Tab-separated table of C-alpha atoms and ligand atoms in Angstrom:
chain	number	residue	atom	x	y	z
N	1	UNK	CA	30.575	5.745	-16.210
N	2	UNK	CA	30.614	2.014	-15.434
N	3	UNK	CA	31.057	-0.453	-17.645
N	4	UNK	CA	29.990	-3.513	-15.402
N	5	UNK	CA	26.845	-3.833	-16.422
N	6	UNK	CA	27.192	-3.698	-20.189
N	7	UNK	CA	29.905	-5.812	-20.190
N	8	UNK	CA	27.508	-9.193	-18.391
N	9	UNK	CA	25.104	-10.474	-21.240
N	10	UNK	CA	22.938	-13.310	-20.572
N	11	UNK	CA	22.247	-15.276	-23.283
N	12	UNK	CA	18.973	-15.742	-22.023
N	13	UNK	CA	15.847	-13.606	-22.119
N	14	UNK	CA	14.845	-13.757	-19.176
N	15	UNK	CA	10.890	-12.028	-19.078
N	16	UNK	CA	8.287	-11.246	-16.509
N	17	UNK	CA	4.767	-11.683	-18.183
N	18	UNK	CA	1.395	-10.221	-16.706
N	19	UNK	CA	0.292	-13.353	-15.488
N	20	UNK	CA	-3.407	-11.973	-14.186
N	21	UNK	CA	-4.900	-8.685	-13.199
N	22	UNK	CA	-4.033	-7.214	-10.019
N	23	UNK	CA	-7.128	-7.151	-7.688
N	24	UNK	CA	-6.278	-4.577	-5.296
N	25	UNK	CA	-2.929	-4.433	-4.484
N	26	UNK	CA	-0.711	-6.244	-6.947
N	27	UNK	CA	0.901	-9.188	-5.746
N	28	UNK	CA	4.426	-11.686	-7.227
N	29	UNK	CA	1.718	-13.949	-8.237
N	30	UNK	CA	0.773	-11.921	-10.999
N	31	UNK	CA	3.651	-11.726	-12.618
N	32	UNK	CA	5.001	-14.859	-14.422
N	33	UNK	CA	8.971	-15.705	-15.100
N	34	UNK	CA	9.337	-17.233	-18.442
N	35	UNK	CA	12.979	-17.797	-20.045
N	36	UNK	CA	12.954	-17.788	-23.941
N	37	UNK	CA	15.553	-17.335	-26.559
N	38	UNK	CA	17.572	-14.526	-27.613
N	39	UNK	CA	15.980	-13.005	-30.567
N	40	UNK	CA	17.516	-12.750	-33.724
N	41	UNK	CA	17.046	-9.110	-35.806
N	42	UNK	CA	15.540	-9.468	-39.558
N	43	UNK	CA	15.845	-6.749	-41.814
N	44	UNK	CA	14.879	-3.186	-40.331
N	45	UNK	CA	14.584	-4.891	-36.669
N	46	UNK	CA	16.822	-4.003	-33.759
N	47	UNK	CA	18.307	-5.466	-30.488
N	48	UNK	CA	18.500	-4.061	-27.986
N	49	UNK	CA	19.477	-5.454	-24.018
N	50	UNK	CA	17.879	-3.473	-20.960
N	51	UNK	CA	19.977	-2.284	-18.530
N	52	UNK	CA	17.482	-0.352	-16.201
N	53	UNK	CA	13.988	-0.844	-15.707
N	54	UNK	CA	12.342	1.889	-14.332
N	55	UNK	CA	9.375	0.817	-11.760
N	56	UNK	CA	6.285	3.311	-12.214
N	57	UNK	CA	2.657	3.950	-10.487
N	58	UNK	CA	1.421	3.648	-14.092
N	59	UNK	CA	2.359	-0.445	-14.113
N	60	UNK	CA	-0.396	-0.571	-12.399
N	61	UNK	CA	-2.865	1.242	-14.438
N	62	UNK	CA	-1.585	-0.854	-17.633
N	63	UNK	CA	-1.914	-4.403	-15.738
N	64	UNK	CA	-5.583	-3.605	-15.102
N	65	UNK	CA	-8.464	-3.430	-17.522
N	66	UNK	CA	-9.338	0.003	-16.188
N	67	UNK	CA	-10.371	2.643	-18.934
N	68	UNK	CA	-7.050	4.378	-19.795
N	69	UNK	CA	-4.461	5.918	-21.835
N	70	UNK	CA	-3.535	3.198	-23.646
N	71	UNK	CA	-4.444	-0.311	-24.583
N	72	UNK	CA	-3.328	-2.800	-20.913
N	73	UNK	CA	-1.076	-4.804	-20.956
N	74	UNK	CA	-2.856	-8.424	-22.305
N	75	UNK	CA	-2.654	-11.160	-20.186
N	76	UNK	CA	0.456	-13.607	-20.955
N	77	UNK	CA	2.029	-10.998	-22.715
N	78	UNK	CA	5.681	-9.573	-21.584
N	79	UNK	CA	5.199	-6.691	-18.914
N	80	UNK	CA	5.133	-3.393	-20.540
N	81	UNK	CA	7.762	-1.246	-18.639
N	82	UNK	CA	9.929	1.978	-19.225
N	83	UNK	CA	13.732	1.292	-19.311
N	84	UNK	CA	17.091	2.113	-20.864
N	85	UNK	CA	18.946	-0.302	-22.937
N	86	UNK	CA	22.145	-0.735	-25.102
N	87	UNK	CA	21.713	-1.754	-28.766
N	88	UNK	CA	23.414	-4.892	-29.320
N	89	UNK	CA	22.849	-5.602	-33.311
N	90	UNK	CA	20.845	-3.433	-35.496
N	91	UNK	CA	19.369	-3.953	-39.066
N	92	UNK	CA	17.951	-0.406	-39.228
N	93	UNK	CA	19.957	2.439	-39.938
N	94	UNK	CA	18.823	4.452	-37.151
N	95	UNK	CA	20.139	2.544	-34.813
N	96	UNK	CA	24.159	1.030	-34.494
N	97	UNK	CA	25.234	-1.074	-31.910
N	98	UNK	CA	26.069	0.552	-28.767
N	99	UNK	CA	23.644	3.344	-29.086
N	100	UNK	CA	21.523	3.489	-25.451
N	101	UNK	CA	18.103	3.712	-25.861
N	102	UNK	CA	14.615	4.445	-23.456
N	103	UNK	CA	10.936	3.538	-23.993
N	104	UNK	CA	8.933	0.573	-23.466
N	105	UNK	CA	11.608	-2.197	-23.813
N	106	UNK	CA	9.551	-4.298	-21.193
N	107	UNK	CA	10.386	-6.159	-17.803
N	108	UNK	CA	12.883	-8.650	-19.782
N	109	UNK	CA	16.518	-8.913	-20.621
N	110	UNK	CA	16.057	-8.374	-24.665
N	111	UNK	CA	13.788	-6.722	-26.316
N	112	UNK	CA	13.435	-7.057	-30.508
N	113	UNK	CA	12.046	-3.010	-31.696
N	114	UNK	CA	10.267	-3.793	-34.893
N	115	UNK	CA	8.605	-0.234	-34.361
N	116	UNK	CA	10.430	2.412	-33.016
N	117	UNK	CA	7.487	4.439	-32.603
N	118	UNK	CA	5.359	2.109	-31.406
N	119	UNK	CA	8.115	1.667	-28.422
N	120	UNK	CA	8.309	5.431	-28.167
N	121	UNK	CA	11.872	5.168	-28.550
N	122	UNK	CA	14.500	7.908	-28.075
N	123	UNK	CA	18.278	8.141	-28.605
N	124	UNK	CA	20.243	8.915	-25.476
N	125	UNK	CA	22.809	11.050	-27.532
N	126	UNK	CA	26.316	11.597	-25.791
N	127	UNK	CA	27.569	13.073	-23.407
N	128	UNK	CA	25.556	10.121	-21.558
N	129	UNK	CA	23.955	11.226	-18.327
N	130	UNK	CA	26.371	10.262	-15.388
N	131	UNK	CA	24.686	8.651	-13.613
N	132	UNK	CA	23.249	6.628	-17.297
N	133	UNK	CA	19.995	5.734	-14.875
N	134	UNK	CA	19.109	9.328	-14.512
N	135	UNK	CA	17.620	9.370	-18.095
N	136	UNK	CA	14.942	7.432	-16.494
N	137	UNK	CA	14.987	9.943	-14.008
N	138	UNK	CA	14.995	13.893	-13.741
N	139	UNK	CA	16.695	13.604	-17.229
N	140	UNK	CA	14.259	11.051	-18.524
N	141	UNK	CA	10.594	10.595	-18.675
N	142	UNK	CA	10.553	11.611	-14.701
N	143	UNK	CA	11.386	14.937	-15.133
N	144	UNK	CA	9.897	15.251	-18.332
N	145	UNK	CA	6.402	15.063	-16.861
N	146	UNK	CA	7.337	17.395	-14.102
N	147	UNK	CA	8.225	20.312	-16.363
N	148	UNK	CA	5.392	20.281	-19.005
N	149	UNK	CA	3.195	19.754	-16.143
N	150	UNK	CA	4.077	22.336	-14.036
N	151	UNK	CA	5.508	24.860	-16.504
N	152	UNK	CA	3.147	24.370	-19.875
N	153	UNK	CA	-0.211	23.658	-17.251
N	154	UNK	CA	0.495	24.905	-13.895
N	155	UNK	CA	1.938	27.878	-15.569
N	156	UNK	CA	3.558	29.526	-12.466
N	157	UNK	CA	4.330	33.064	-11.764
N	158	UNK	CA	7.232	34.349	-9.287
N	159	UNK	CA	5.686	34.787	-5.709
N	160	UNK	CA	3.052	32.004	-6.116
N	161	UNK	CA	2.076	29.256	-4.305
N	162	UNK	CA	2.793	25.517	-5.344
N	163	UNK	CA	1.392	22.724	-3.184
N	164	UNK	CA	2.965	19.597	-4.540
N	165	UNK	CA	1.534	15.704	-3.499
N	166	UNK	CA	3.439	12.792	-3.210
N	167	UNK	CA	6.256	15.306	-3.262
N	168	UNK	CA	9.168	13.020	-2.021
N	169	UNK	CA	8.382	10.764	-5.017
N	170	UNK	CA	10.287	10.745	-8.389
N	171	UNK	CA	7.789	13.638	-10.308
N	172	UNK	CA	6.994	15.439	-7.096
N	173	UNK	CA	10.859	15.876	-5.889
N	174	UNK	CA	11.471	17.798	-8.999
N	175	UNK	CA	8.311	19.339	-9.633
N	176	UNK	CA	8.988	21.306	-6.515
N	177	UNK	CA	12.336	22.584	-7.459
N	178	UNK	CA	11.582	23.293	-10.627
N	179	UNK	CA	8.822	25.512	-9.099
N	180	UNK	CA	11.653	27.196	-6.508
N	181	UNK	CA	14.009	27.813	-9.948
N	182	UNK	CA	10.584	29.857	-10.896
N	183	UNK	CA	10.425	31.959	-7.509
N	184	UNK	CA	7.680	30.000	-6.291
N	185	UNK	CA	6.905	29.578	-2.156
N	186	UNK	CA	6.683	25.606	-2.550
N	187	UNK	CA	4.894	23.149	0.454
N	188	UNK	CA	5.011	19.160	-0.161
N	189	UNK	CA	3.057	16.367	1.155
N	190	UNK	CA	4.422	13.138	1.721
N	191	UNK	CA	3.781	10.593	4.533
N	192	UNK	CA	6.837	10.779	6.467
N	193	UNK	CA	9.003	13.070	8.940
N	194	UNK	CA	12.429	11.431	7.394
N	195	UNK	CA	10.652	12.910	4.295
N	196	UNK	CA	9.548	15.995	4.781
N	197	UNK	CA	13.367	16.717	6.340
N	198	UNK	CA	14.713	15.392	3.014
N	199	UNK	CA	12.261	18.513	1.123
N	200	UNK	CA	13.453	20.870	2.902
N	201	UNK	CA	16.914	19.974	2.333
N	202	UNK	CA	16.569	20.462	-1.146
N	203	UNK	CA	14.598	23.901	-0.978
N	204	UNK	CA	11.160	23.299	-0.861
N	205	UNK	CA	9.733	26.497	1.684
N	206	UNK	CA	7.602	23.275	3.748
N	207	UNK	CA	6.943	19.943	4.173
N	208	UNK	CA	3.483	18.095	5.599
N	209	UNK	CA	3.109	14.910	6.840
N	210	UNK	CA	0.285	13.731	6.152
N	211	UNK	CA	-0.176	10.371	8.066
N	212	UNK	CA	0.516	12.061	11.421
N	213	UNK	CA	-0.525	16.360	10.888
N	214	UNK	CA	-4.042	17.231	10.329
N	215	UNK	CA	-3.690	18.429	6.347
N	216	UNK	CA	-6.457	20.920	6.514
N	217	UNK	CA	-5.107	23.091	9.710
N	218	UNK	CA	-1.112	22.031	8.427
N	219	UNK	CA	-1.821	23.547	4.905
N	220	UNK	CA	-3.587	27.116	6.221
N	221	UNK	CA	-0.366	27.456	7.910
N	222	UNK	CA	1.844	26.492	5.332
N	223	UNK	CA	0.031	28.378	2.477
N	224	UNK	CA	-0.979	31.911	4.378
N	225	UNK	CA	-2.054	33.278	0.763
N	226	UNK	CA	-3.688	30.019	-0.116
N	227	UNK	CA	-2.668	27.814	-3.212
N	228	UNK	CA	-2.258	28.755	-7.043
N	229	UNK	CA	-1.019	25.547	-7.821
N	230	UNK	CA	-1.832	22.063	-6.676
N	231	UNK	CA	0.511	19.883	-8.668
N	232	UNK	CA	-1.496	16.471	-8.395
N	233	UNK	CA	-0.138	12.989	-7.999
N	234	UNK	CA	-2.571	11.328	-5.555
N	235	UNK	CA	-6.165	12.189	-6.293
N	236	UNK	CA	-8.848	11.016	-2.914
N	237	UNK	CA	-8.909	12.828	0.064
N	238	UNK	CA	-5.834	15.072	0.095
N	239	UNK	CA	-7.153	16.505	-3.563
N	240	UNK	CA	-10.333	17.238	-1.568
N	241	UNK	CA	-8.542	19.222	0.890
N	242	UNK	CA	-6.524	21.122	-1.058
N	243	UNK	CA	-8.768	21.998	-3.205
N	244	UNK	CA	-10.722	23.707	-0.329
N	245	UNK	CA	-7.499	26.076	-0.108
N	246	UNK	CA	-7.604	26.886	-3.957
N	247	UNK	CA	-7.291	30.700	-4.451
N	248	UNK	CA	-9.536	31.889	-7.437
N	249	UNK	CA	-8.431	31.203	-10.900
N	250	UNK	CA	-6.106	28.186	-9.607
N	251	UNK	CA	-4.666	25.720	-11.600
N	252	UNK	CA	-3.988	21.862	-10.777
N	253	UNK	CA	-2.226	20.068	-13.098
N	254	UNK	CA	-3.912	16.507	-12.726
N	255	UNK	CA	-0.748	14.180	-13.308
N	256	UNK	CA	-1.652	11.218	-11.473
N	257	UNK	CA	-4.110	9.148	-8.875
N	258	UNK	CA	-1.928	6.537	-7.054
N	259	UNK	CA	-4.493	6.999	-3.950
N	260	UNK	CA	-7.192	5.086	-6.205
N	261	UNK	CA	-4.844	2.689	-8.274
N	262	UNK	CA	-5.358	-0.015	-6.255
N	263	UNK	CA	-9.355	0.459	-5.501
N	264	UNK	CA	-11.884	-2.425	-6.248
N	265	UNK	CA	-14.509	0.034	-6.009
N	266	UNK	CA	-15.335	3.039	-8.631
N	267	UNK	CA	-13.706	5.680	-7.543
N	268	UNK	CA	-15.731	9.006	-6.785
N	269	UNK	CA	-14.824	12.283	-8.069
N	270	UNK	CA	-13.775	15.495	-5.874
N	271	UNK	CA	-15.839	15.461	-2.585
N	272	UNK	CA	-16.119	19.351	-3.731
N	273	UNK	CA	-16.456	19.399	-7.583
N	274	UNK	CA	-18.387	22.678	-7.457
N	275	UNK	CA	-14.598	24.462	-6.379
N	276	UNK	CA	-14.146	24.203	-10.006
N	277	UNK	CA	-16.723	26.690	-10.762
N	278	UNK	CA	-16.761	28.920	-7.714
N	279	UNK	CA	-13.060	29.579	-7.670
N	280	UNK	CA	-12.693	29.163	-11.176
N	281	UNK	CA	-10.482	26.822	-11.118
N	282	UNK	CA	-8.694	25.271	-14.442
N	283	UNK	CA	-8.132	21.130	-13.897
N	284	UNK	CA	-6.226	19.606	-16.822
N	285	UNK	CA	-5.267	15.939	-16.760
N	286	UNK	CA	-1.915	15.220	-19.318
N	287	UNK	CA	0.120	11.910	-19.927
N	288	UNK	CA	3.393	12.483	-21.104
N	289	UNK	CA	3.655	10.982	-24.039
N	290	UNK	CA	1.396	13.918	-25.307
N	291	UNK	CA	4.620	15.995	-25.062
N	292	UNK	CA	6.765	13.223	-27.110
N	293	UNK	CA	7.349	15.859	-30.506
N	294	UNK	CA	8.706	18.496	-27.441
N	295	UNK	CA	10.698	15.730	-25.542
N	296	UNK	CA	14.649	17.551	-26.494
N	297	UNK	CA	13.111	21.296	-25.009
N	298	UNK	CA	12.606	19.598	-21.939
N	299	UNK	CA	15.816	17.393	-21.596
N	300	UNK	CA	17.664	20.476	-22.235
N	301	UNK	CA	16.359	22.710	-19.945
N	302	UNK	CA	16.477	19.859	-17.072
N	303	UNK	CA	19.831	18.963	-18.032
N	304	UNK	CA	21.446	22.912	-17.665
N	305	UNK	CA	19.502	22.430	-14.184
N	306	UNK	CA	20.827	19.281	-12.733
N	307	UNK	CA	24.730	20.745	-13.644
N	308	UNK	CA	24.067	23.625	-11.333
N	309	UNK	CA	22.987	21.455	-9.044
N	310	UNK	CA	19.343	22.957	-8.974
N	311	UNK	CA	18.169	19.990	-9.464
N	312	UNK	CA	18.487	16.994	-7.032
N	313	UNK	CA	17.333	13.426	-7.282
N	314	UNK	CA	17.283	10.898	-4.833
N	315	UNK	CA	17.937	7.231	-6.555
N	316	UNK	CA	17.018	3.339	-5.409
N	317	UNK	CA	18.343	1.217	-7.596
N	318	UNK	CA	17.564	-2.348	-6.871
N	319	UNK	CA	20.218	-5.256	-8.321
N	320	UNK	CA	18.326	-7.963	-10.510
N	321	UNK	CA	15.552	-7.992	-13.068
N	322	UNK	CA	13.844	-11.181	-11.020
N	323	UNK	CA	13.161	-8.208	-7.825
N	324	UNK	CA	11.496	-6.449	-9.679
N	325	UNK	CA	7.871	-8.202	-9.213
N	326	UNK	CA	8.449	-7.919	-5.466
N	327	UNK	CA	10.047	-4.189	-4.918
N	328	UNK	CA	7.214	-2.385	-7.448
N	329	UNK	CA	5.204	-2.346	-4.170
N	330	UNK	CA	7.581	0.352	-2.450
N	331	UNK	CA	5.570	2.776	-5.025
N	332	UNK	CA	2.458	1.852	-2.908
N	333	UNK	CA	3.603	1.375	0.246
N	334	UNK	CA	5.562	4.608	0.289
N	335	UNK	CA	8.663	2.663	1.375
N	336	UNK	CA	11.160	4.292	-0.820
N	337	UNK	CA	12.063	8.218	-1.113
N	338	UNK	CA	12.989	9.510	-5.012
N	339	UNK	CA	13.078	7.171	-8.114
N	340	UNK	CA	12.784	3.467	-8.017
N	341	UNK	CA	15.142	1.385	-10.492
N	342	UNK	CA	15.870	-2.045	-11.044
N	343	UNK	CA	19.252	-2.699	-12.426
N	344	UNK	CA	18.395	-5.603	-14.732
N	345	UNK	CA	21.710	-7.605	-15.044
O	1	LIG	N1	0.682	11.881	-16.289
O	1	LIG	C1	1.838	11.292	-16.577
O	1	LIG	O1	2.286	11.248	-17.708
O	1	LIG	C2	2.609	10.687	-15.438
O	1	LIG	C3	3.955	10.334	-15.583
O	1	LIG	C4	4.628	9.814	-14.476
O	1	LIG	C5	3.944	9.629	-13.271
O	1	LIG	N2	2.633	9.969	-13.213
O	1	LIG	C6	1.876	9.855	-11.954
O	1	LIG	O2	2.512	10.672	-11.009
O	1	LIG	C7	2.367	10.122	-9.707
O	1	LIG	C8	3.746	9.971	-9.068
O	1	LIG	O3	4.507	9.053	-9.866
O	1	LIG	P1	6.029	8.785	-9.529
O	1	LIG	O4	6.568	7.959	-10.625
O	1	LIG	O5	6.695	10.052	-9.210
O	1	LIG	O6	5.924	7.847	-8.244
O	1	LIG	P2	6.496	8.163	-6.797
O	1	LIG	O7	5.894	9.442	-6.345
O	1	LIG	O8	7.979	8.049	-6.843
O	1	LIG	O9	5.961	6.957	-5.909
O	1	LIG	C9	4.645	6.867	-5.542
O	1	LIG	C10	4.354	7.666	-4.255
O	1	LIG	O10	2.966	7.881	-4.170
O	1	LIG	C11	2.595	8.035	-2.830
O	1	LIG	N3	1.441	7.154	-2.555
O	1	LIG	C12	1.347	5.824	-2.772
O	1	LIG	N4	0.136	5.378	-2.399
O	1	LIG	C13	-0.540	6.456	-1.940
O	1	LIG	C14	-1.844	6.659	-1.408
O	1	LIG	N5	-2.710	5.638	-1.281
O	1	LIG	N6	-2.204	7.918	-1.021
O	1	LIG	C15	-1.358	8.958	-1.148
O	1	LIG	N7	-0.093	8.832	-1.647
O	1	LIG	C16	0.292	7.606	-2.037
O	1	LIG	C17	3.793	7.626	-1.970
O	1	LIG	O11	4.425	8.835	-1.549
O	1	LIG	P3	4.215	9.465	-0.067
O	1	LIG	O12	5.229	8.803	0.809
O	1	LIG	O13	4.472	10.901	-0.269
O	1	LIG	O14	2.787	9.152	0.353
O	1	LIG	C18	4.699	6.922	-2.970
O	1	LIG	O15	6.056	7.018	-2.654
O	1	LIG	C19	1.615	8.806	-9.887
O	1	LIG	O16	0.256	9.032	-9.654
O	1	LIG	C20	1.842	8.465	-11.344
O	1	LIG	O17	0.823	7.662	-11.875
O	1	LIG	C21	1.958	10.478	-14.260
């Protein structure tokens, strides 16, 4: 494991604060770089200094005032981010310095936990995860939503059908091979060819593009005994057409709607909402942090996985905490394929 980046402290917290709320697509400007002190841990309080940031779709839902999961982000406050971090002092026996750490430690170079829960904080216990940024990943809160959402929702049977969206993405990718591990037949849509080759490469059964195949014809061919599962990332018009190729008693495991994230209009529900009753269908939305308490089952299983190799993840890993404003837009302009990281020092 590298050292490099542990070994560079700044002495300076350097911090991105939500500056205003995005109106459509989010832009630098809303982001403001502030430079304060170091903090300094009081009794019970720990430091700790990031040394990945993980860039998600759900920045976007927090830097809006849209109704969800948990209170947004306030304006002038420091950007609320997933990353993993080293623990540099420590006044709280849980902690010691040199433990690594994930949860919301924020778009900054220090963060001060006065409440571990509050931060959902978890220990990365050793052996470390080699890569360390891949406990942000497949063995981090990535692939943590992937299996409870496909395995405790989509509940999937050998010889079914999984039809995974925004399947070259950091949940999709693995999503679908958990699904294969299951005996699955597993089709992806994504919104490029170099994309679609990469799928297949790592065992999913097909791949649509959906920016240049027609989805509705693409997906009869692809899924000749229709769809069990429609693992969910996207929402709009490619939730409407699957769901048109739902076999009775389906299930979708509603994970996430990047296709509206950006909207300035209210978004309108499935096209054909009455699906749900004529095929039966079971639609269950779930954040992750429901599954914190079962957070170790998951890790384990995903870790046994990624050591036989039956799990792949594809990394970009951007250097510097200041890019990070600019590059979150590769999560809505499809520009990058697997997990998006900023390495913050
Ligand atoms: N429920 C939870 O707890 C939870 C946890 C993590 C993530 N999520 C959700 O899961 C989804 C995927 O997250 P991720 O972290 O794995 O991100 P990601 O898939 O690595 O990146 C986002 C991808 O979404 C696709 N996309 C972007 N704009 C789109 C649009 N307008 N229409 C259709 N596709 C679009 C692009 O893939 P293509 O190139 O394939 O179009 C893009 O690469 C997001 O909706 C996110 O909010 C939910």
């Amino acid at each position: 494991m590298s050292t490099n980046v542990e070994n560079t402290p700044k002495r300076v917290n350097r911090q991105f604060l939500l500056a205003c709320r995005p109106v459509g697509d989010i832009k630098e400007s809303d982001f403001e770089y502030k430079e304060a002190p170091v903090p300094t841990p009081n009794q019970g309080e720990v430091l700790v200094r990031n040394l990945y940031l993980s860039l998600d779709p759900t920045n976007r839902i927090w830097m809006s005032d849209m109704a969800q999961y948990m209170p947004p982000v306030e304006l002038g406050e420091v950007m609320r981010g997933v990353a993993i971090g080293v623990v540099e002092e420590s006044k709280n026996p849980n902690l010691q310095p040199g433990d690594y750490v994930t949860g919301l430690l924020g778009w900054q170079d220090y963060v001060l936990l006065k409440d571990e829960q509050a931060n959902f904080i978890t220990k990365i216990n050793p052996p470390l995860p080699d890569p360390l940024f891949a406990a942000v990943g497949q063995l981090g809160p990535t692939g943590v939503t992937a299996y409870f959402g496909l395995l405790d929702i989509g509940q999937p049977k050998p010889g079914e059908t999984v039809v995974v969206s925004a399947a070259a993405g950091a949940v999709g990718s693995v999503v679908g091979q958990i699904a294969k591990i299951k005996g699955c037949r597993v089709v992806g849509i994504t919104s490029s060819d170099e994309k679609c080759q990469w799928l297949t490469s790592v065992g999913f059964d097909a791949a649509i593009n959906y920016k240049t195949t027609d989805l509705n014809t693409a997906l009869a061919n692809a899924c000749p005994n229709g769809v069990d599962i429609y693992f969910d990332n996207v929402g709009g018009s490619i939730l409407d057409t699957v769901m048109s190729h739902l076999n009775l008693f389906a299930r979708i495991p509603l994970c996430g709607l990047i296709s509206t994230y950006n909207s300035t209009q209210p978004v309108p529900g499935p096209l054909n909402f009455n699906l749900i009753l004529m095929k039966r269908l079971r639609v269950q939305g779930f954040i992750i942090s429901d599954y914190h308490n079962r957070w170790h089952e998951a890790i384990k299983e995903l870790g046994e996985w990624t050591k036989l190799g039956k799990i792949k993840q594809e990394y970009e890993i951007v250097e510097g905490l200041e890019k990070a404003p600019k590059e979150i837009l590769k999560l809505f302009n499809a520009n990058k394929i697997g997990k998006l990281i900023v390495k913050v020092a």
